[in-house]
PDB file of C-alpha atoms in Angstrom:
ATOM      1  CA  UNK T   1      53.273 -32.863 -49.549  1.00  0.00           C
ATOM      2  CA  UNK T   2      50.283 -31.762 -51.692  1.00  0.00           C
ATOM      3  CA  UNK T   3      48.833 -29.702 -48.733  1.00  0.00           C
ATOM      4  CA  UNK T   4      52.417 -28.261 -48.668  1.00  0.00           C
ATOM      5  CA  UNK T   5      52.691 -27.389 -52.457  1.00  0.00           C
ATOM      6  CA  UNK T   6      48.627 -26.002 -52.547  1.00  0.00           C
ATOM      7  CA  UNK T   7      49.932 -23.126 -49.810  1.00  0.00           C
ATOM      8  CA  UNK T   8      52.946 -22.569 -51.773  1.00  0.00           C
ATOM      9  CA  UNK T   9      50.821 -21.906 -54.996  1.00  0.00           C
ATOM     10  CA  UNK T  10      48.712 -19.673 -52.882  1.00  0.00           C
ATOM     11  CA  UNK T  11      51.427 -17.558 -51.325  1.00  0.00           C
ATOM     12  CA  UNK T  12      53.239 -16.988 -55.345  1.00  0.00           C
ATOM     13  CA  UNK T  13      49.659 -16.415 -56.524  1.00  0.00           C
ATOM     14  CA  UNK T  14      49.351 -13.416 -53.800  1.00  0.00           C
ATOM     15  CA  UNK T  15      53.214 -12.433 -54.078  1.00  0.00           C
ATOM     16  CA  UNK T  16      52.334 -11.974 -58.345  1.00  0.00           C
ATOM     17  CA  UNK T  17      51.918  -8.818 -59.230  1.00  0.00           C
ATOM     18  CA  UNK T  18      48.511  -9.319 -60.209  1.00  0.00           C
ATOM     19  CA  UNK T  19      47.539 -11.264 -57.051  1.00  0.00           C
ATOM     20  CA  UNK T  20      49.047  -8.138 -54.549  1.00  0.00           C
ATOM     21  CA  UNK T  21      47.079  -5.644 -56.753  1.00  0.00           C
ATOM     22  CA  UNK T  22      43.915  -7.885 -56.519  1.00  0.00           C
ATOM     23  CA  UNK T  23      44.774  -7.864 -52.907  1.00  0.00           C
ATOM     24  CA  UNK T  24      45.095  -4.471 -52.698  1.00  0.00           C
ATOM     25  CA  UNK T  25      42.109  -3.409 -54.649  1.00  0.00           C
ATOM     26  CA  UNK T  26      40.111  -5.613 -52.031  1.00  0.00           C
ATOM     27  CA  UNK T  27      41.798  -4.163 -48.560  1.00  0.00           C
ATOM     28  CA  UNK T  28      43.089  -0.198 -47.548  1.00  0.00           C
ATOM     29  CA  UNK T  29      46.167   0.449 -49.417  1.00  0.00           C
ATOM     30  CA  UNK T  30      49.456  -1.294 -46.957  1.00  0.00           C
ATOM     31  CA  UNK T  31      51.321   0.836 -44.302  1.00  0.00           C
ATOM     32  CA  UNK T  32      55.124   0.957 -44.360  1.00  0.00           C
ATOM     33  CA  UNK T  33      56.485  -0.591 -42.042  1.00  0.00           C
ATOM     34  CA  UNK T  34      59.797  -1.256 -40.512  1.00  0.00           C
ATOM     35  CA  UNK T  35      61.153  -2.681 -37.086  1.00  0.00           C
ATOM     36  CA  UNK T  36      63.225  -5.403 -35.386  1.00  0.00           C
ATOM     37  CA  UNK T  37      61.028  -7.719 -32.748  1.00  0.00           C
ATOM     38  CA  UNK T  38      62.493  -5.752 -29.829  1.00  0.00           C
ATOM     39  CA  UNK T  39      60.871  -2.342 -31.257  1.00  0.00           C
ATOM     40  CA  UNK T  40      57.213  -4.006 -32.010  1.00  0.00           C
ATOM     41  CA  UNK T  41      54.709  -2.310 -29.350  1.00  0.00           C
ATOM     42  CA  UNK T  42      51.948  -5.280 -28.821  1.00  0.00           C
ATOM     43  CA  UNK T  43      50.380  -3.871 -25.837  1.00  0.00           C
ATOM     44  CA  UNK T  44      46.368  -4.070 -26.910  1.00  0.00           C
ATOM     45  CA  UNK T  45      44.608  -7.039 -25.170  1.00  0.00           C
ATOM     46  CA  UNK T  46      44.079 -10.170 -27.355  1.00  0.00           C
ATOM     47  CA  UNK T  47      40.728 -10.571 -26.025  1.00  0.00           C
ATOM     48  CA  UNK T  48      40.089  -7.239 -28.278  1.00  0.00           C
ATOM     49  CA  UNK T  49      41.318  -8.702 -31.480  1.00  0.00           C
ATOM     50  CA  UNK T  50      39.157 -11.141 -33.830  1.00  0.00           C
ATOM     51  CA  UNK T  51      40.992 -14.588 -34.642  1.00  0.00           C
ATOM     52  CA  UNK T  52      43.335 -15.091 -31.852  1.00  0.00           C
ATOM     53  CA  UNK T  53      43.357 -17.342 -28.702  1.00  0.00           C
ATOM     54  CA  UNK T  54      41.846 -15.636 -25.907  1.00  0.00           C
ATOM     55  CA  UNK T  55      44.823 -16.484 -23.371  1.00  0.00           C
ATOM     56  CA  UNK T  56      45.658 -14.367 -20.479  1.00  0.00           C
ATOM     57  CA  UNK T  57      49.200 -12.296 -20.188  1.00  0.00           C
ATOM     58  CA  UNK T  58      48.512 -12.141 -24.291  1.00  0.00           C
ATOM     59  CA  UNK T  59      48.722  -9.356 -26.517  1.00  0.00           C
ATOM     60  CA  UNK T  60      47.918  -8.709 -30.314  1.00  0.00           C
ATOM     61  CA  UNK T  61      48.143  -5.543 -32.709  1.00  0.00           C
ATOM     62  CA  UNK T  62      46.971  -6.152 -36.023  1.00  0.00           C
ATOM     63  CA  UNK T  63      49.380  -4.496 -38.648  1.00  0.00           C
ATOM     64  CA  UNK T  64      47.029  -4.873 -41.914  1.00  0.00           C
ATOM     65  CA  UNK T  65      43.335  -5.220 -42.463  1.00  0.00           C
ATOM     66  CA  UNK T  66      40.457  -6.395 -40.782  1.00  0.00           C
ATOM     67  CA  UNK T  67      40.553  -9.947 -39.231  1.00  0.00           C
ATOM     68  CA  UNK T  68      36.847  -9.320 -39.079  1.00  0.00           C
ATOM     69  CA  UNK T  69      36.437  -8.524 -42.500  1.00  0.00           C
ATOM     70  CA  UNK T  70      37.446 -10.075 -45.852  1.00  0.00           C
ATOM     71  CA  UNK T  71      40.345  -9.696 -47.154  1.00  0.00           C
ATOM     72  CA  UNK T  72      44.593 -10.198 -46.163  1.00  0.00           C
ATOM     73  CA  UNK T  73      45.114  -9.394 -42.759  1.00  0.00           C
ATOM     74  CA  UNK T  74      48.244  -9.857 -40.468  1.00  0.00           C
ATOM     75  CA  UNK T  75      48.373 -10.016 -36.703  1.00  0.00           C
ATOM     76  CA  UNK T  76      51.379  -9.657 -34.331  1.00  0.00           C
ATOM     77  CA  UNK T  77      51.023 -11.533 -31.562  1.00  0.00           C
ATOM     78  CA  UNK T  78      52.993 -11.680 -28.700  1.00  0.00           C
ATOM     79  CA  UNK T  79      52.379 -14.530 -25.453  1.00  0.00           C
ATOM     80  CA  UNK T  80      54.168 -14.414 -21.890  1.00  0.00           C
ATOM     81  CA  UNK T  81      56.068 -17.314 -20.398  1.00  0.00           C
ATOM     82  CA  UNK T  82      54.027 -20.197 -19.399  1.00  0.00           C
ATOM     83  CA  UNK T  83      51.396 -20.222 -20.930  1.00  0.00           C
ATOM     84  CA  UNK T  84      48.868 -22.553 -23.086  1.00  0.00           C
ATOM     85  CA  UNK T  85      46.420 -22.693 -25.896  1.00  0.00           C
ATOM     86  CA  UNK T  86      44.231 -24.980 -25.408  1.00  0.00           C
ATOM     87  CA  UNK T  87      43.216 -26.942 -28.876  1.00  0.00           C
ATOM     88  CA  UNK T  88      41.020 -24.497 -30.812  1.00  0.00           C
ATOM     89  CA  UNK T  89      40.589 -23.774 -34.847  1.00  0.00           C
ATOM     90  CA  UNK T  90      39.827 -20.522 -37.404  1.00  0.00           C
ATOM     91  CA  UNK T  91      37.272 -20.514 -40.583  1.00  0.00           C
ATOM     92  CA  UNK T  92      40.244 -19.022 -42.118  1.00  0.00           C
ATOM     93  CA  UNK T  93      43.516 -20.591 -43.515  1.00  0.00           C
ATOM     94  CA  UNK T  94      46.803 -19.403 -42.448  1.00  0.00           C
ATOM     95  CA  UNK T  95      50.661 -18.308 -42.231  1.00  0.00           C
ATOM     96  CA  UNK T  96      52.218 -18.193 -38.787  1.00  0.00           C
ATOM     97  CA  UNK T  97      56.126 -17.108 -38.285  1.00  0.00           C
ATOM     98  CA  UNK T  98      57.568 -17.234 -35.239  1.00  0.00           C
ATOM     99  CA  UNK T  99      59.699 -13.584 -34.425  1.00  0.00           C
ATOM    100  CA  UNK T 100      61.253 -14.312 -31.231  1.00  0.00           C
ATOM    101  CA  UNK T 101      60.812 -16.562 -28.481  1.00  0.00           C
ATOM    102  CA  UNK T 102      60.016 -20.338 -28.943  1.00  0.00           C
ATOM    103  CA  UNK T 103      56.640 -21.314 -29.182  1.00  0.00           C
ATOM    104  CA  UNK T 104      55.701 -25.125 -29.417  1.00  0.00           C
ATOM    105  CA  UNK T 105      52.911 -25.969 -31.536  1.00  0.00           C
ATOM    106  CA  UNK T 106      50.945 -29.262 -32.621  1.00  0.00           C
ATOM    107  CA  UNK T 107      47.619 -30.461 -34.450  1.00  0.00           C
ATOM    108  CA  UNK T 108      45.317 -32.167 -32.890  1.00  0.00           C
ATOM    109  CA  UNK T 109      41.685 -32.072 -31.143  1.00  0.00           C
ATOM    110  CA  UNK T 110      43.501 -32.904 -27.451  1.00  0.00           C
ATOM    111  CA  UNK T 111      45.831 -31.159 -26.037  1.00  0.00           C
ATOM    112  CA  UNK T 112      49.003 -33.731 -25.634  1.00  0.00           C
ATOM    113  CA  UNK T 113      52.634 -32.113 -24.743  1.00  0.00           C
ATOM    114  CA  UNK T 114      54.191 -35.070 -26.565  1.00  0.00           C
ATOM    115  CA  UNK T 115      53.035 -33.791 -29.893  1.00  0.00           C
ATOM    116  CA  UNK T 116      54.530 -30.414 -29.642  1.00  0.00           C
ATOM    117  CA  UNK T 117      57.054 -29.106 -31.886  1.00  0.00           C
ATOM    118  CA  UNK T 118      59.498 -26.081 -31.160  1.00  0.00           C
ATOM    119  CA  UNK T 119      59.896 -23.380 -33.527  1.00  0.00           C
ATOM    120  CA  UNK T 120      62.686 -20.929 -32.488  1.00  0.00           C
ATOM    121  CA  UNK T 121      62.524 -17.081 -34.329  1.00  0.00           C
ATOM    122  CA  UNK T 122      61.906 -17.951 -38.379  1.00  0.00           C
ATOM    123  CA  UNK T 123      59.844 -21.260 -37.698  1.00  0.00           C
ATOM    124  CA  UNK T 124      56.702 -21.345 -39.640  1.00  0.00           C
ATOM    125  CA  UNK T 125      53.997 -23.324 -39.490  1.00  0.00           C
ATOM    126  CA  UNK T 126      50.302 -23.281 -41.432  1.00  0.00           C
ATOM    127  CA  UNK T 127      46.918 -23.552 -39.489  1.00  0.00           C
ATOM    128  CA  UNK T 128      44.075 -25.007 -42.394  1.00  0.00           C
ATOM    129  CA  UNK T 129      40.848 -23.473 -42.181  1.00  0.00           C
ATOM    130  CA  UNK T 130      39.124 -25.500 -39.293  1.00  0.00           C
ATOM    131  CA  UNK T 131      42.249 -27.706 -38.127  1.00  0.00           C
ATOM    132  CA  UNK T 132      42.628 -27.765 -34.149  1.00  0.00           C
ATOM    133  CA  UNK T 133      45.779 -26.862 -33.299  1.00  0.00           C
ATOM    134  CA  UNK T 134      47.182 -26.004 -29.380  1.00  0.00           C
ATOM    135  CA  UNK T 135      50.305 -24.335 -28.736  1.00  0.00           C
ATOM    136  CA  UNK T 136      52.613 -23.288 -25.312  1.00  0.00           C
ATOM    137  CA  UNK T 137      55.582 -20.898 -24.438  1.00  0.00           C
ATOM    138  CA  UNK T 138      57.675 -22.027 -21.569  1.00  0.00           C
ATOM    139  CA  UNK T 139      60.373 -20.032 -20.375  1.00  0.00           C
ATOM    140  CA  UNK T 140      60.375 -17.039 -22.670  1.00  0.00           C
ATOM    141  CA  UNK T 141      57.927 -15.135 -24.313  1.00  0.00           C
ATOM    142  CA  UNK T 142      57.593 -15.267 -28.392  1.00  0.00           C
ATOM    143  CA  UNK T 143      56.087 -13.115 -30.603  1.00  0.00           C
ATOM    144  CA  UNK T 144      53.667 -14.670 -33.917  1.00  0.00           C
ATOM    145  CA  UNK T 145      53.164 -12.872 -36.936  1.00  0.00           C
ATOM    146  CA  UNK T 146      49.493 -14.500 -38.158  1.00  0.00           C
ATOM    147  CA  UNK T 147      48.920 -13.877 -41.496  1.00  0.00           C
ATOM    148  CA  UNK T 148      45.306 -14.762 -43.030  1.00  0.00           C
ATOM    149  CA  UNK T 149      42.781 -14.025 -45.702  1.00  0.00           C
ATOM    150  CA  UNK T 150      39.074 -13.397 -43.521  1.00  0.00           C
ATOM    151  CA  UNK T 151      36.809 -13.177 -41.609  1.00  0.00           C
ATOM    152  CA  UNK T 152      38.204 -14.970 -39.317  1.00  0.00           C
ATOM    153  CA  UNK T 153      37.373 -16.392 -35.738  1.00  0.00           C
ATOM    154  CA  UNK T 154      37.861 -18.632 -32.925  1.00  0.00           C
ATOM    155  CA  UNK T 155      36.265 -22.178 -32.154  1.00  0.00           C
ATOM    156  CA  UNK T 156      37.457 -24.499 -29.131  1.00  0.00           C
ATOM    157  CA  UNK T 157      37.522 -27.935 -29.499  1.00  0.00           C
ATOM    158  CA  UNK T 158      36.131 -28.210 -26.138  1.00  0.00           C
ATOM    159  CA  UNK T 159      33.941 -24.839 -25.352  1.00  0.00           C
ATOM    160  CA  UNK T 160      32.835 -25.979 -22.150  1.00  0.00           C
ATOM    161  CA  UNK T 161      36.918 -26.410 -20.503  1.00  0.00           C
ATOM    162  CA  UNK T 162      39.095 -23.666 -19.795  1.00  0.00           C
ATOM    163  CA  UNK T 163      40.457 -22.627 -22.870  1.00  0.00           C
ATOM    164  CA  UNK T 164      44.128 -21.384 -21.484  1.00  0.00           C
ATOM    165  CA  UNK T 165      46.235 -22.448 -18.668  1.00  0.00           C
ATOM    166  CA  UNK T 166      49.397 -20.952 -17.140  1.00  0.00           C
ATOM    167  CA  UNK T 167      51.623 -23.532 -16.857  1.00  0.00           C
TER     168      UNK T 167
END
């Protein structure tokens, strides 16, 4: 519950006035931006985009800032059917919602389908800075928005394994 209520703090903190203009001052002034999950255009491969899984049939635009730089940053991405991350962590802590699909997620430093949660469009779920965590999608795709404060990265639990599957 303390872990809950920290991340909490943080988020009202950057939703204050003065945290968003601290923000702000930091990063390139935010894009307005408007659109439904069916009209978001995630075509870029994710193996172009800092801080994201590396899985096959997966996608990723980033809508603000740098993941490779510090400062806020958000990241849509979206993931086929079928398919798995394999446990892996960031440096970074962050804010994932789910927009569409279902995407199963769970902590851990082994990937285990037993753990795995399902979060339908509006789940959420937090990834702490250097926590493994492994996901899946099964019959649908599902689009993540990632929202972070870098630079952020990727580290496998277990570099020398595949690090994605298709189901």
């Amino acid at each position: 519950m303390k872990s809950a209520f920290r991340y909490l703090m943080f988020a009202a903190v950057l939703l204050s006035p003065g945290g968003m203009d601290s923000v702000q001052a930091a990063d390139v002034p935010m894009p307005l931006f408007v659109a439904t999950p069916q009209e978001l255009s995630i075509t870029r491969s994710a193996s172009e985009t800092t801080g994201v899984s590396q899985v096959s049939g997966q996608s990723a635009t980033v809508l603000h800032g740098d993941p490779m730089k510090p400062g806020l940053y958000t990241v849509l991405l979206r993931l086929e059917p079928h398919k798995r991350i394999m446990p892996l962590s960031h440096p970074d802590s962050r804010f994932v919602t789910i927009l569409s699909g279902t995407f199963y997620v769970a902590f851990g430093d082994t990937y285990d389908e037993t753990k795995l949660k399902a979060l339908p469009p509006g789940g959420i779920y937090t990834e702490p800075a250097k926590a493994n965590h492994f996901g899946e999608t099964r019959d649908e795709p599902a689009i993540v928005a990632i929202t972070g404060y870098g630079p952020s990265g990727t580290t496998y639990a277990a570099p020398t394994t595949p690090h994605t599957a298709t189901k």
